[in-house]
Amino acid sequence: MVKVPSPNKSTVTAQDVARLAGVSRAVVSRALSNNGSVSPQSRARVEAAARQLGYQVNFLAQGLNRQRSQLIGVVVARLTDPFRSTLVNALLSAIQARGYQALVTEITDEQETGLSLRRFTQFRVSGVVVTSGQPPESIVRECIEHHIPVVGINRAQSGPSMDVVCSDNHAGAMLAAAQLRAAGCQSFIWLNYQGSTWAGRARGEAFHHALTAKGIAPECLRELQAPKDGYEGGFWAAQHSDLQHSALLPQRATTGVFCANALLACGFLDGMRQQGINAPTDFHLIGFDNTPQTAWESYQLTTIHQQVDVLAAKALDCLHERAKNPELAAQVIPVAVELVHRRTSPCVTEQTDTL
Amino acid sequence: MVKVPSPNKSTVTAQDVARLAGVSRAVVSRALSNNGSVSPQSRARVEAAARQLGYQVNFLAQGLNRQRSQLIGVVVARLTDPFRSTLVNALLSAIQARGYQALVTEITDEQETGLSLRRFTQFRVSGVVVTSGQPPESIVRECIEHHIPVVGINRAQSGPSMDVVCSDNHAGAMLAAAQLRAAGCQSFIWLNYQGSTWAGRARGEAFHHALTAKGIAPECLRELQAPKDGYEGGFWAAQHSDLQHSALLPQRATTGVFCANALLACGFLDGMRQQGINAPTDFHLIGFDNTPQTAWESYQLTTIHQQVDVLAAKALDCLHERAKNPELAAQVIPVAVELVHRRTSPCVTEQTDTL
DNA sequence: TTGAAAGCGTTACCAA
DNA sequence: TTGGTAACGCTTTCAA
């Protein structure tokens, strides 16, 4: 049973511990941070004193002195997007597991990324993870000059200073293309929204390549662009696609739809259903992200799964690496994705996809 | 066009600005923090110098000196829950709008709440918002002693030190009960999960009271308890309810189901549909939270809306109030909720509910 | 191994 | 109004 004598003095400092333990501040610091040599008995006395007084390091002072806080900055936009919150959740876990604390900034506009980074440097963070927005290269360089590593997740590499960890969009698009092909789709739709993120565009291009590589004629791939992101965007796209007509053709050539993200896919599916068209009977549908909702009974979306915890872990690895070696050339680290077979494009029985 | 001379010296301090402006550090500090008197010309020179050098305050040093950082701690669990992420999103916006930065901790276990608070104090945060978990009163008191106000959102008031901002669960339950009654429901089910949060239990009790106050016999209200939270819990509950039988009775007494949260409601609806039972034809369903998904076409859940931005704003107001006056008695601040009419229990045409 | 002392970068008080 | 100075609380040389 630890007994705190009395919280008379509002805040207990290393000095107080030193006094009680009968040593100097320096010894206290060394003992508590396992840094420098301390005799076993001193250490014991310090630890006892610290416990007794309920001493806790002042991270502000510690950071000021070390020129580095145990903070890691995280930039995110629209946390209400299920994929984003899943990713941030993974990041928080990873950050805390490594003994850091997360300083989170929400941006509503890509432009704000830079400002966030600046504020992070003012806290002397140990690193920054950008999950949304594209920071201006100049500001990233500022960070690097302050020895603050910056890593992006699922975004374009902007300049030579920022590492990037990125789900393998190309592989994802290939998996989607292969699945749709194997399922017998003859025509294809790529669904994205206007002003899509870099990741979305990358997926679209990869899908295009994957299809043409499979010998699909260009006119068989249409692109649908919703005026806005999210569920509503997908819903809108469904109402403005002409899939309902082609699906009703006598010799219906099954259409395969690939979406830039999970929300678009959910919205699209609902929008089509509202018109009496459903997957996989009338068309096939594959989304990206594998958010929890895509697994819900009403959707059961076939989707490309992103390993968020791997993304998070590798991002932190990156920060760590680069902190040790700032001169390192910027890397792009791919993270594998997986195709999750669900109802909107069910698994096809073994079939060599060599067409 | 601002020109940064050269980032030769890694980090520029107030001293540097002072030197360039030809004044002392003190003047720089006063000029830049609008605190204390500075002559117009000094101020101008300082500002120019600061801009020229790209000076940015070191928040660590500032906080150390002021004994308070411009950080606000946020405790959250399971950020993947859409309601949580919506709430945290609102909190982040509010925190930043007021010039603070959010220090976010994810807890996986209620027990960790205390540890989070401790770490927050080590950063000398200006306040703490607890959105998950119940902090031990002793630790909350520690915070208060360090002049760090703590506010909870949607949780029980634990002890006399923590303010609480809380959606009006009672009103929500009343609205739900009234709606179901008006829709003609004769029997009722309250759906919650084992080990529910305090808010969930409070909603259940309020629902119970509301019904009995309306003269509903106790045997008309059953309670369903899922073994786990979330969508899966709701889905499970649907499979283990006997609603499918009662719904098929010849003289079917329409059943009204009220759920502790949105995920349960979505899961329950899907689970029932899988058995061929649907709302509102076979039963009525009302959820809580009004998360984005409940508005999706596949669900269109009638639900109790929580005003997350009001919750966030009032929570920060609380912190502010209490920072000014730490001796204040702990408050419980209710936030109004609204009934959102959607398909699972559609709006009934004007009807005085005086039964 | 230990303690004294010099910072880390700001802010606030106080005398000028 | 201004500048010197003393904190703020910690870490890290550097001698002893």
XYZ file of C-alpha atoms (C1' of nucleotides) in Angstrom:
742
model
C 0.000 0.000 0.000
C 1.626 3.183 -1.157
C 0.893 6.142 0.961
C 1.279 9.601 -0.436
C 2.249 11.733 2.535
C 0.290 14.839 1.681
C -0.157 16.806 -1.461
C 0.839 19.957 0.302
C 3.289 21.110 -2.277
C 1.302 21.271 -5.453
C 3.831 19.592 -7.669
C 6.660 17.286 -6.767
C 9.934 17.680 -8.620
C 13.092 15.674 -9.039
C 14.602 17.932 -6.422
C 12.084 16.731 -3.869
C 12.865 13.137 -4.679
C 16.583 13.843 -4.446
C 16.168 15.439 -1.051
C 14.162 12.536 0.302
C 16.556 9.986 -1.138
C 19.540 11.897 0.097
C 21.155 12.245 -3.305
C 21.416 14.896 -5.977
C 18.982 15.763 -8.745
C 21.434 14.277 -11.207
C 21.294 10.870 -9.614
C 17.541 10.968 -9.609
C 17.482 11.734 -13.284
C 19.922 8.971 -14.096
C 18.202 6.421 -11.936
C 14.753 7.114 -13.319
C 15.740 7.281 -16.957
C 18.190 4.366 -16.798
C 20.783 6.577 -18.291
C 24.226 6.859 -16.841
C 25.542 4.891 -13.941
C 23.951 4.746 -10.524
C 24.837 2.480 -7.641
C 22.248 -0.144 -6.825
C 21.577 1.307 -3.413
C 21.160 4.837 -4.738
C 18.803 3.555 -7.366
C 16.735 1.753 -4.800
C 16.504 4.771 -2.566
C 15.552 6.989 -5.475
C 12.888 4.625 -6.658
C 11.469 4.334 -3.185
C 11.443 8.083 -2.726
C 9.873 8.639 -6.129
C 7.146 6.160 -5.410
C 6.549 7.580 -2.006
C 6.174 11.098 -3.295
C 4.255 10.035 -6.375
C 6.842 11.705 -8.536
C 6.156 12.012 -12.241
C 8.523 13.516 -14.744
C 7.493 16.824 -16.213
C 7.489 15.993 -19.909
C 7.641 19.653 -20.836
C 10.898 20.144 -18.995
C 12.219 16.837 -20.189
C 11.385 17.644 -23.763
C 12.807 21.112 -23.517
C 16.078 19.746 -22.323
C 16.245 16.799 -24.682
C 15.032 18.972 -27.542
C 12.515 16.275 -28.306
C 9.192 15.338 -26.776
C 7.703 11.877 -26.730
C 4.940 13.176 -28.891
C 4.090 12.027 -32.380
C 1.975 14.253 -34.546
C -0.849 12.794 -36.598
C -2.628 14.690 -39.355
C -6.041 13.471 -40.358
C -9.086 14.776 -42.213
C -12.714 13.698 -41.920
C -12.270 11.260 -39.093
C -15.905 10.302 -39.581
C -14.886 8.261 -42.596
C -14.777 4.697 -41.266
C -11.536 3.873 -42.996
C -9.837 6.906 -41.562
C -10.988 6.213 -38.059
C -9.851 2.631 -38.377
C -6.460 3.784 -39.533
C -6.131 6.405 -36.809
C -7.194 3.848 -34.271
C -4.385 1.587 -35.409
C -1.962 4.491 -35.320
C -2.904 5.432 -31.790
C -2.402 1.872 -30.632
C 0.956 1.630 -32.317
C 2.104 4.998 -31.060
C 1.198 4.209 -27.495
C 2.646 0.733 -27.700
C 5.980 2.326 -28.474
C 5.797 4.680 -25.541
C 4.755 7.805 -27.378
C 1.698 10.000 -27.210
C -0.350 11.133 -30.158
C -0.862 14.768 -30.956
C -3.739 14.727 -33.417
C -4.700 17.490 -35.791
C -7.813 17.482 -37.867
C -7.621 19.374 -41.126
C -10.605 20.443 -43.172
C -8.552 21.592 -46.066
C -5.445 20.183 -47.643
C -3.787 23.534 -47.177
C -3.824 23.187 -43.437
C -1.411 20.284 -43.467
C 1.525 22.625 -43.459
C 0.221 24.610 -40.518
C -0.243 21.412 -38.588
C 3.317 20.388 -39.226
C 4.512 23.747 -37.978
C 2.596 23.410 -34.765
C 3.979 19.936 -34.335
C 7.511 21.201 -34.590
C 6.735 23.741 -31.918
C 6.083 20.834 -29.617
C 9.317 19.203 -30.738
C 7.501 16.046 -31.711
C 9.564 12.959 -32.414
C 7.840 12.433 -35.717
C 4.835 13.177 -37.864
C 2.398 10.864 -39.594
C 0.372 12.391 -42.391
C -2.750 10.433 -43.216
C -4.520 13.207 -45.082
C -3.476 16.166 -47.137
C -0.285 16.780 -48.988
C 2.236 18.824 -47.037
C 4.215 21.382 -49.020
C 7.683 20.072 -49.634
C 9.149 23.235 -48.141
C 7.541 22.613 -44.789
C 8.467 18.974 -44.776
C 12.021 20.117 -45.329
C 11.714 22.469 -42.376
C 10.734 19.472 -40.291
C 13.648 17.453 -41.526
C 15.970 20.304 -40.725
C 14.635 20.216 -37.191
C 15.352 16.490 -37.277
C 11.694 15.646 -37.267
C 10.965 12.742 -39.588
C 7.749 12.850 -41.581
C 5.966 9.873 -43.039
C 2.867 9.759 -45.201
C 0.345 6.955 -45.360
C -1.396 6.186 -48.621
C -0.287 9.307 -50.387
C 1.979 10.474 -53.115
C 5.567 11.019 -52.288
C 6.034 14.739 -52.246
C 9.639 15.505 -52.725
C 12.685 13.730 -51.425
C 12.214 14.250 -47.702
C 9.079 12.339 -46.849
C 8.860 8.592 -46.624
C 5.616 6.994 -47.633
C 3.918 3.821 -46.527
C 1.282 2.792 -48.973
C -1.136 -0.020 -49.495
C -0.308 -1.712 -52.737
C -2.912 -0.032 -54.906
C -1.569 -1.677 -57.976
C -1.902 -5.160 -56.549
C -5.354 -4.277 -55.277
C -6.492 -3.184 -58.694
C -5.001 -6.320 -60.197
C -6.858 -8.505 -57.732
C -10.078 -6.697 -58.487
C -9.580 -6.951 -62.222
C -8.721 -10.617 -62.014
C -11.718 -11.399 -59.856
C -14.142 -9.551 -62.098
C -12.671 -11.156 -65.146
C -12.857 -14.593 -63.600
C -16.446 -13.925 -62.660
C -17.194 -13.372 -66.309
C -17.471 -9.635 -66.497
C -17.143 -8.267 -70.006
C -17.473 -4.576 -69.393
C -16.148 -2.523 -66.541
C -16.769 0.647 -64.635
C -14.293 2.500 -62.517
C -16.038 4.644 -59.908
C -14.284 7.543 -58.271
C -15.214 11.037 -57.183
C -14.189 14.441 -58.357
C -11.123 15.692 -56.588
C -10.285 12.224 -55.406
C -7.246 11.626 -53.280
C -4.054 10.498 -54.882
C -4.658 6.965 -53.672
C -8.011 6.846 -55.420
C -6.557 8.016 -58.698
C -3.694 5.559 -58.402
C -6.181 2.732 -57.985
C -8.064 3.831 -61.035
C -4.990 3.944 -63.202
C -3.842 0.582 -61.976
C -7.266 -0.859 -62.727
C -7.072 0.498 -66.213
C -3.655 -1.010 -66.754
C -4.664 -4.313 -65.283
C -7.606 -4.586 -67.652
C -5.760 -3.620 -70.773
C -3.012 -6.022 -69.793
C -5.691 -8.682 -69.789
C -6.625 -7.706 -73.285
C -9.778 -5.832 -72.474
C -10.604 -3.260 -75.100
C -10.553 0.352 -73.919
C -14.194 0.907 -74.825
C -15.165 -1.777 -72.342
C -13.949 0.337 -69.445
C -15.949 3.390 -68.544
C -15.182 5.823 -65.800
C -17.819 7.211 -63.542
C -17.023 10.278 -61.555
C -19.282 11.294 -58.702
C -19.444 14.997 -57.917
C -18.752 14.274 -54.274
C -17.088 11.773 -52.035
C -18.605 9.259 -49.690
C -21.817 7.340 -49.574
C -23.767 10.124 -51.227
C -21.308 10.223 -54.066
C -21.730 6.532 -54.714
C -25.476 6.825 -54.503
C -25.470 9.669 -56.962
C -23.277 7.718 -59.348
C -25.707 4.819 -59.308
C -28.547 7.072 -60.289
C -26.545 8.591 -63.069
C -24.953 5.480 -64.471
C -26.632 3.768 -67.357
C -25.963 0.403 -65.855
C -29.675 -0.127 -65.367
C -30.128 -0.117 -69.108
C -27.212 -2.264 -70.103
C -28.075 -4.685 -67.358
C -31.450 -5.203 -68.928
C -30.095 -5.975 -72.344
C -31.094 -9.408 -73.582
C -27.572 -10.679 -73.977
C -26.404 -8.917 -70.907
C -22.678 -8.572 -70.732
C -22.084 -8.620 -67.051
C -20.575 -5.397 -65.818
C -17.904 -5.252 -63.150
C -17.701 -2.133 -61.040
C -14.622 -1.226 -59.046
C -14.816 1.627 -56.524
C -12.099 3.869 -55.196
C -13.220 3.348 -51.629
C -15.707 1.634 -49.378
C -18.146 4.482 -48.931
C -18.554 4.986 -52.644
C -19.181 1.276 -53.009
C -21.850 1.167 -50.319
C -23.605 4.172 -51.764
C -23.405 2.796 -55.260
C -24.848 -0.530 -54.248
C -27.748 1.110 -52.457
C -28.347 3.412 -55.363
C -28.513 0.554 -57.811
C -30.741 -1.506 -55.613
C -33.135 1.345 -55.408
C -33.505 0.961 -59.135
C -34.060 -2.717 -58.824
C -30.586 -3.676 -59.953
C -28.551 -5.795 -57.599
C -25.164 -7.408 -57.261
C -24.047 -9.981 -58.045
C -27.079 -10.897 -60.135
C -27.102 -7.849 -62.380
C -23.558 -6.643 -61.982
C -20.461 -7.267 -59.954
C -19.068 -4.836 -57.429
C -15.737 -4.565 -55.658
C -14.790 -1.875 -53.214
C -11.615 -0.791 -51.510
C -10.767 -0.518 -47.792
C -12.805 -3.311 -46.241
C -14.354 -1.080 -43.618
C -16.552 -2.743 -40.996
C -19.739 -1.729 -42.775
C -18.822 -3.549 -45.950
C -19.061 -6.767 -43.966
C -22.560 -5.966 -42.755
C -25.269 -8.266 -43.914
C -26.963 -5.627 -46.036
C -23.856 -5.060 -48.076
C -21.508 -8.018 -47.946
C -19.243 -6.232 -50.320
C -16.388 -7.958 -51.980
C -13.525 -5.633 -51.236
C -9.799 -5.048 -51.149
C -8.587 -5.213 -47.571
C -6.003 -2.767 -46.289
C -3.939 -3.945 -43.348
C -4.209 -0.872 -41.211
C -2.078 -2.158 -38.386
C 0.700 -3.002 -40.792
C 0.416 0.457 -42.303
C 0.638 1.958 -38.835
C 3.520 -0.227 -37.736
C 5.552 0.423 -40.853
C 4.916 4.134 -40.635
C 6.361 4.195 -37.155
C 9.255 2.033 -38.243
C 9.941 4.603 -40.912
C 10.016 7.416 -38.411
C 12.370 5.453 -36.256
C 14.701 4.602 -39.103
C 14.841 8.104 -40.388
C 15.385 9.570 -36.955
C 18.514 7.480 -36.739
C 19.603 8.301 -40.237
C 18.184 11.586 -41.543
C 20.202 11.455 -44.717
C 18.465 8.345 -45.922
C 16.840 8.653 -49.326
C 13.071 8.824 -49.081
C 11.439 5.454 -49.391
C 8.108 4.182 -50.583
C 7.116 1.155 -48.580
C 4.357 -0.990 -50.033
C 1.946 -2.931 -47.869
C 0.223 -5.984 -49.251
C -3.535 -5.960 -49.762
C -5.940 -8.862 -49.882
C -9.084 -9.604 -51.777
C -11.965 -10.364 -49.440
C -14.558 -12.434 -51.213
C -18.097 -11.527 -50.279
C -21.394 -11.513 -52.020
C -21.157 -8.647 -54.507
C -18.622 -10.644 -56.466
C -18.406 -14.089 -55.029
C -15.393 -16.323 -55.180
C -15.143 -18.155 -58.442
C -14.171 -21.813 -58.245
C -10.568 -22.523 -59.098
C -9.787 -21.127 -62.464
C -6.491 -20.254 -64.001
C -6.690 -16.679 -65.029
C -4.508 -16.744 -68.061
C -6.837 -15.174 -70.559
C 7.464 37.658 -50.239
C 9.052 36.541 -47.039
C 12.596 35.469 -47.357
C 14.168 33.233 -44.809
C 17.818 34.237 -44.787
C 19.342 30.828 -44.252
C 18.511 27.997 -41.958
C 22.057 27.853 -40.781
C 21.295 27.789 -37.118
C 19.063 24.816 -36.634
C 16.531 26.482 -34.400
C 15.734 30.145 -34.020
C 14.977 31.419 -30.547
C 13.506 34.549 -29.063
C 17.055 35.621 -28.420
C 17.775 35.645 -32.128
C 14.712 37.722 -32.804
C 15.683 40.108 -30.037
C 19.145 40.535 -31.452
C 17.875 41.257 -34.937
C 15.219 43.645 -33.671
C 17.686 45.349 -31.391
C 15.677 44.748 -28.252
C 15.709 42.306 -25.368
C 14.181 38.844 -25.117
C 11.619 40.254 -22.745
C 10.293 42.681 -25.288
C 10.071 39.939 -27.861
C 8.048 37.818 -25.526
C 5.687 40.647 -24.685
C 5.269 41.740 -28.265
C 4.542 38.297 -29.555
C 2.180 37.247 -26.803
C 0.400 40.612 -26.578
C 1.109 40.584 -22.935
C 2.618 43.570 -21.209
C 3.374 46.896 -22.791
C 5.513 47.384 -25.826
C 5.973 50.537 -27.870
C 4.479 50.429 -31.342
C 7.836 50.771 -33.001
C 9.391 48.006 -30.918
C 6.464 45.765 -31.689
C 6.813 46.421 -35.379
C 10.509 45.669 -35.360
C 9.983 42.511 -33.369
C 7.272 41.301 -35.666
C 9.397 42.010 -38.686
C 12.359 40.234 -37.215
C 10.276 37.275 -36.150
C 8.793 36.950 -39.593
C 12.141 37.318 -41.229
C 13.721 34.616 -39.136
C 10.691 32.379 -39.238
C 10.552 32.374 -35.481
C 8.137 30.054 -33.766
C 7.608 29.804 -30.060
C 8.865 26.662 -28.429
C 5.703 25.367 -26.788
C 7.687 23.135 -24.484
C 9.539 26.068 -22.986
C 6.425 28.174 -22.939
C 4.464 25.489 -21.190
C 7.214 24.829 -18.736
C 7.285 28.437 -17.769
C 3.567 29.001 -17.744
C 3.035 25.678 -15.969
C 0.421 24.914 -18.553
C 0.566 23.740 -22.133
C -1.977 24.493 -24.789
C -2.759 20.837 -24.926
C -6.071 19.221 -24.141
C -6.153 15.528 -23.384
C -8.819 13.328 -24.905
C -9.500 9.786 -23.765
C -11.316 7.518 -26.159
C -11.879 3.797 -26.653
C -12.691 1.921 -29.848
C -12.442 4.811 -32.218
C -13.722 2.493 -34.917
C -17.217 2.888 -33.525
C -18.812 5.449 -35.829
C -20.401 7.385 -33.015
C -17.105 7.671 -31.201
C -15.246 8.859 -34.234
C -17.950 11.405 -34.923
C -17.683 12.665 -31.393
C -13.907 12.795 -31.442
C -14.032 14.561 -34.762
C -16.243 17.220 -33.227
C -13.930 17.464 -30.240
C -10.869 17.938 -32.391
C -12.567 20.708 -34.331
C -13.692 22.453 -31.180
C -10.317 22.091 -29.502
C -8.472 23.514 -32.461
C -10.996 26.277 -32.954
C -10.156 27.453 -29.472
C -6.445 27.446 -30.119
C -5.559 24.215 -28.381
C -4.085 20.969 -29.571
C -5.484 17.547 -28.863
C -3.470 14.907 -27.086
C -5.419 11.730 -27.765
C -5.168 8.493 -25.858
C -6.827 5.311 -26.886
C -7.740 2.963 -24.106
C -8.606 -0.679 -24.581
C -9.658 -1.171 -21.027
C -11.554 1.049 -18.653
C -8.697 0.676 -16.200
C -6.355 2.585 -18.423
C -8.275 5.798 -18.090
C -6.397 6.675 -14.939
C -3.031 6.084 -16.535
C -3.993 8.328 -19.414
C -4.925 11.118 -17.060
C -1.567 10.772 -15.336
C 0.307 11.088 -18.587
C -1.782 14.090 -19.478
C -0.797 15.835 -16.284
C 2.824 15.185 -17.127
C 2.286 17.309 -20.184
C 0.582 19.963 -18.080
C -2.490 19.857 -20.263
C -5.036 22.620 -19.894
C -7.853 20.135 -19.507
C -9.020 16.599 -20.087
C -12.050 15.265 -21.908
C -13.046 11.709 -21.084
C -15.252 10.122 -23.725
C -14.683 6.544 -22.648
C -13.936 4.790 -19.424
C -14.563 5.887 -15.911
C -11.553 7.521 -14.280
C -10.964 6.663 -10.638
C -12.091 9.533 -8.488
C -8.686 9.604 -6.802
C -6.904 10.364 -10.044
C -9.434 12.929 -11.092
C -8.761 14.612 -7.785
C -5.035 14.530 -8.531
C -5.778 16.389 -11.729
C -7.896 18.944 -9.976
C -5.115 19.480 -7.461
C -2.819 20.210 -10.366
C -5.498 22.637 -11.547
C -6.343 20.476 -14.505
C -10.078 20.392 -15.078
C -11.640 17.116 -16.179
C -14.915 16.725 -17.996
C -16.719 13.568 -19.027
C -19.004 13.156 -22.008
C -21.957 10.794 -21.798
C -20.878 9.151 -18.608
C -21.790 8.871 -14.980
C -20.565 11.540 -12.712
C -17.842 9.939 -10.684
C -17.371 11.901 -7.547
C -17.509 15.599 -6.956
C -14.583 16.717 -9.082
C -15.570 15.883 -12.610
C -18.114 17.792 -14.626
C -20.187 15.835 -17.078
C -21.810 16.810 -20.348
C -24.442 14.333 -21.307
C -26.981 13.842 -24.022
C -30.397 13.799 -22.454
C -30.890 10.049 -22.313
C -34.105 10.447 -20.464
C -35.611 12.708 -23.079
C -34.342 10.379 -25.771
C -36.035 7.404 -24.194
C -39.218 9.427 -23.803
C -39.183 10.392 -27.447
C -38.647 6.796 -28.454
C -41.402 5.547 -26.190
C -43.821 8.196 -27.413
C -43.060 7.470 -31.037
C -43.478 3.722 -30.656
C -46.666 4.203 -28.707
C -48.036 6.596 -31.281
C -47.149 4.128 -33.993
C -49.368 1.627 -32.276
C -46.842 -0.629 -30.619
C -48.304 -2.729 -27.841
C -45.270 -4.616 -26.691
C -41.722 -3.444 -26.357
C -38.188 -4.683 -26.368
C -35.193 -2.919 -24.927
C -31.975 -4.058 -26.557
C -28.641 -3.578 -24.886
C -25.463 -5.564 -24.509
C -23.761 -7.164 -21.579
C -21.424 -4.825 -19.817
C -23.013 -1.848 -21.481
C -21.732 1.622 -20.798
C -23.437 3.750 -18.230
C -25.155 5.723 -20.956
C -26.683 2.575 -22.383
C -28.042 1.492 -19.031
C -29.403 4.943 -18.346
C -31.290 4.856 -21.627
C -32.772 1.515 -20.754
C -33.978 2.642 -17.375
C -35.439 5.791 -18.817
C -37.231 3.760 -21.480
C -38.682 1.567 -18.793
C -39.889 4.554 -16.822
C -41.303 6.257 -19.852
C -43.349 3.211 -20.752
C -44.720 2.565 -17.305
C -45.553 6.234 -17.026
C -47.614 5.738 -20.148
C -49.453 2.919 -18.436
C -47.763 0.064 -20.214
C -47.827 -3.095 -18.152
C -44.409 -4.375 -17.102
C -44.927 -7.695 -18.888
C -45.161 -5.830 -22.174
C -41.547 -4.733 -21.918
C -38.884 -7.334 -22.390
C -35.192 -6.812 -22.205
C -32.795 -8.370 -24.633
C -29.155 -8.495 -23.750
C -26.621 -9.298 -26.391
C -23.452 -11.002 -25.235
C -21.374 -8.443 -27.068
C -21.468 -4.893 -28.293
C -21.704 -3.573 -31.798
C -23.245 -4.799 -34.982
C -22.537 -8.419 -34.139
C -24.297 -8.040 -30.829
C -27.403 -6.706 -32.492
C -27.304 -9.415 -35.097
C -26.994 -12.060 -32.420
C -29.893 -10.577 -30.504
C -32.105 -10.762 -33.569
C -31.379 -14.409 -33.985
C -32.100 -15.092 -30.363
C -35.184 -12.979 -29.937
C -38.563 -14.592 -30.333
C -39.854 -11.633 -32.253
C -40.126 -13.756 -35.353
C -42.782 -15.836 -33.630
C -44.816 -13.065 -32.076
C -44.661 -11.123 -35.294
C -46.360 -13.953 -37.072
C -49.234 -14.191 -34.661
C -52.579 -13.632 -36.310
C -53.549 -10.683 -34.207
C -50.053 -9.342 -34.199
C -49.440 -6.824 -31.479
C -46.834 -4.681 -33.086
C -43.579 -4.756 -31.196
C -41.440 -1.691 -30.695
C -37.706 -2.206 -30.271
C -35.453 0.436 -28.769
C -31.685 -0.033 -28.961
C -28.946 1.342 -26.748
C -26.906 2.476 -29.717
C -26.734 2.645 -33.469
C -24.568 -0.381 -34.097
C -26.845 -2.656 -32.129
C -29.784 -1.324 -34.085
C -28.168 -1.926 -37.466
C -27.154 -5.427 -36.492
C -30.571 -6.179 -35.100
C -32.332 -4.993 -38.213
C -30.110 -7.079 -40.443
C -30.546 -10.070 -38.205
C -34.310 -9.813 -38.331
C -34.402 -9.291 -42.044
C -32.384 -12.415 -42.502
C -35.292 -14.208 -40.911
C -37.727 -12.508 -43.179
C -38.960 -10.062 -40.577
C -38.683 -6.406 -41.428
C -39.349 -2.994 -39.990
C -41.656 -1.202 -39.989
C -43.998 -3.844 -41.392
C -43.380 -6.505 -38.758
C -42.003 -4.434 -35.929
C -40.803 -0.953 -35.169
C -37.221 -0.078 -34.437
C -35.562 2.967 -32.954
C -31.862 3.363 -32.381
C -29.664 5.841 -30.590
C -26.805 8.029 -31.915
C -27.862 8.773 -35.460
C -24.560 7.712 -36.930
C -24.073 8.235 -40.665
C -24.814 4.602 -41.461
C -28.276 4.747 -39.924
C -29.183 7.184 -42.674
C -28.019 4.843 -45.399
C -30.671 3.596 -47.729
C -30.386 -0.004 -46.535
C -31.179 0.990 -42.985
C -33.045 4.265 -42.803
C -33.263 3.822 -39.085
C -35.458 5.987 -36.990
C -33.071 7.155 -34.315
C -32.326 9.533 -31.488
C -29.876 12.147 -32.675
C -27.053 13.293 -30.449
C -25.693 16.747 -31.156
C -22.027 15.934 -31.081
C -20.822 19.445 -31.728
C -22.908 20.756 -28.872
C -21.514 18.033 -26.643
C -18.009 19.018 -27.684
C -18.595 22.733 -27.280
C -20.175 22.396 -23.860
C -17.412 20.099 -22.708
C -14.824 22.710 -23.578
C -16.937 25.413 -21.962
C -16.907 23.312 -18.853
C -13.146 23.056 -18.843
C -12.872 26.755 -19.298
C -15.302 27.543 -16.505
C -13.685 25.207 -14.083
C -10.212 26.430 -14.906
C -11.324 29.840 -13.816
C -13.105 28.571 -10.755
C -11.768 25.228 -9.533
C -13.930 25.254 -6.425
C -17.129 25.095 -8.414
C -19.402 22.202 -7.554
C -19.362 19.528 -10.235
C -22.098 19.977 -12.771
C -24.070 17.710 -15.036
C -24.918 19.520 -18.223
C -27.648 17.991 -20.345
C -27.699 18.308 -24.114
C -30.967 18.039 -25.961
C -31.576 15.109 -28.299
C -33.889 14.876 -31.259
C -35.966 12.147 -32.771
C -35.084 11.581 -36.405
C -37.968 10.000 -38.215
C -36.935 7.454 -40.768
C -38.362 4.287 -42.098
C -38.027 1.785 -39.263
C -40.657 3.724 -37.361
C -42.086 6.372 -39.594
C -43.557 9.602 -38.441
C -47.151 9.239 -37.373
C -49.537 11.938 -38.507
C -50.363 14.475 -35.840
C -51.697 12.699 -32.855
C -51.936 13.843 -29.282
C -50.162 11.289 -27.240
C -52.238 11.427 -24.100
C -53.021 7.779 -23.718
C 29.527 6.571 -8.817
C 28.489 11.219 -7.671
C 27.260 16.235 -7.427
C 27.915 20.875 -9.184
C 26.786 23.512 -12.824
C 25.515 24.802 -17.373
C 22.105 24.899 -20.243
C 17.163 24.041 -22.846
C 13.747 28.599 -24.445
C 10.179 31.165 -22.281
C 7.872 34.168 -19.264
C 7.204 37.347 -15.387
C 8.665 40.279 -11.941
C 11.064 44.402 -10.788
C 13.831 48.116 -10.942
C 15.232 51.627 -13.977
C 8.302 51.190 -22.003
C 12.413 48.527 -21.239
C 16.061 45.079 -20.023
C 18.125 42.230 -16.449
C 17.173 38.359 -13.870
C 15.091 34.688 -11.701
C 12.454 31.003 -12.193
C 10.142 26.662 -14.751
C 12.076 21.247 -14.097
C 14.927 18.400 -16.295
C 19.266 16.327 -18.492
C 24.012 16.074 -19.314
C 28.598 17.142 -19.334
C 32.629 17.437 -16.424
C 35.512 17.010 -12.437
C 36.104 14.993 -8.412
